[in-house]
mmCIF file of C-alpha atoms in Angstrom:
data_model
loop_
_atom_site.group_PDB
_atom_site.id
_atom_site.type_symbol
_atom_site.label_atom_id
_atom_site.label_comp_id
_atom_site.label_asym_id
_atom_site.label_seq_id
_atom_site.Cartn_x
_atom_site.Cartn_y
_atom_site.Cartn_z
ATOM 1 C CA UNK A 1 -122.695 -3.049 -133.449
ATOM 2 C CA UNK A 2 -121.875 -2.223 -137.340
ATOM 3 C CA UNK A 3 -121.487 1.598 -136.253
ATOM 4 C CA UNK A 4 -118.846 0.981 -133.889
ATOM 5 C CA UNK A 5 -115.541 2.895 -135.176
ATOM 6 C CA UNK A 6 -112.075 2.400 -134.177
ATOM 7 C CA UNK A 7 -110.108 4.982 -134.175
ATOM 8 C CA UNK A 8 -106.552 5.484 -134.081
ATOM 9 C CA UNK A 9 -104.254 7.962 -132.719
ATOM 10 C CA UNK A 10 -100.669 8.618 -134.571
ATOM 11 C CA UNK A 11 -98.715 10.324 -131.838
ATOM 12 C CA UNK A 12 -95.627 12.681 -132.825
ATOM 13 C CA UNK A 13 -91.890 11.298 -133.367
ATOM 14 C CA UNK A 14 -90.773 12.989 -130.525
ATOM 15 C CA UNK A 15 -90.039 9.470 -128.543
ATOM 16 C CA UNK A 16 -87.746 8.996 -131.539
ATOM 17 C CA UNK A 17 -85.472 12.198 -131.354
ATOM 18 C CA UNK A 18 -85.014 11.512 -127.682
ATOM 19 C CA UNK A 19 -83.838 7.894 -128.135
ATOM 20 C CA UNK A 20 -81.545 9.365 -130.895
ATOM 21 C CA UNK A 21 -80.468 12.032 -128.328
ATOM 22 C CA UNK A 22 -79.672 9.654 -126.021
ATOM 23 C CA UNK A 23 -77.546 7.420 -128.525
ATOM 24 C CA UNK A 24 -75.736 10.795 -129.699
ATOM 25 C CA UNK A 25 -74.769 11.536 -126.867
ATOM 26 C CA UNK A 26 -73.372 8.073 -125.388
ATOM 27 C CA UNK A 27 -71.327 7.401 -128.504
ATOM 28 C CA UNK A 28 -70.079 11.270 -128.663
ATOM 29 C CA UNK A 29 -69.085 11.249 -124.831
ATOM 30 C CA UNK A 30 -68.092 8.001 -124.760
ATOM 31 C CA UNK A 31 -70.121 6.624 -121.520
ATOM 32 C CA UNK A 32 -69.650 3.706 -119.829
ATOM 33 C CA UNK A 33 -72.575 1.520 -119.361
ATOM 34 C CA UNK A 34 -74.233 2.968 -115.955
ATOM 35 C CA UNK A 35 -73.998 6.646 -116.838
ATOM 36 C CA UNK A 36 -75.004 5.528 -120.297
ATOM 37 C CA UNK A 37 -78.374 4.410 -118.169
ATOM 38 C CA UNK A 38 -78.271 7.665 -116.600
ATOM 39 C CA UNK A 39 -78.199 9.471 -119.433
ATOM 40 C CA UNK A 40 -81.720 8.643 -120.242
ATOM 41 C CA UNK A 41 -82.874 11.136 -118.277
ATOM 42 C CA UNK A 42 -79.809 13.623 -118.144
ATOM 43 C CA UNK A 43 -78.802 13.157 -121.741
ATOM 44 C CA UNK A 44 -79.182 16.731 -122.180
ATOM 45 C CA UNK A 45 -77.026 17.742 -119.286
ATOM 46 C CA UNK A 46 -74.561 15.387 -120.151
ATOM 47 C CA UNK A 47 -73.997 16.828 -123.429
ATOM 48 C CA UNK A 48 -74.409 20.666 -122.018
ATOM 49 C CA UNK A 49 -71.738 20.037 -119.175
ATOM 50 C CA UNK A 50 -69.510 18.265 -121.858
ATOM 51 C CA UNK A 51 -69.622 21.410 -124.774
ATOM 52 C CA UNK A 52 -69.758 24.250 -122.100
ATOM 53 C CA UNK A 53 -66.408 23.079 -120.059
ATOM 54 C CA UNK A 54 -63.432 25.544 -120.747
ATOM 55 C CA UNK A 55 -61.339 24.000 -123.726
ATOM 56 C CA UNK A 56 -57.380 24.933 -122.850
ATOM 57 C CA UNK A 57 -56.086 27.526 -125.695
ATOM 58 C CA UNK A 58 -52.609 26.228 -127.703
ATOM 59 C CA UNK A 59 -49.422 27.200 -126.686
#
């Protein structure tokens, strides 16, 4: 029993970025609550629809 070892795994941040993705992007877009659920998933959509739509040229 003394040789038993525990062992223990450090996984990556990469849980992090996506929850700071997915706070990014409902405070930049401004979402209301149920596509702010939504964008848990599609956070990266919502952000890529929302920078690639046509912005209207002055004048």
């Amino acid at each position: 029993m003394a040789d038993k070892r525990i062992r223990v795994e450090q996984h990556g941040g990469l849980g992090l970025l996506w929850i700071a993705g997915w706070l990014f992007t409902i405070g930049y877009l401004d979402l209301s609550f149920w596509r702010g659920v939504l964008a848990i998933v599609l956070w990266p959509y919502f952000l890529g629809a929302d920078l690639a739509a046509p912005v209207p040229l002055p004048g």
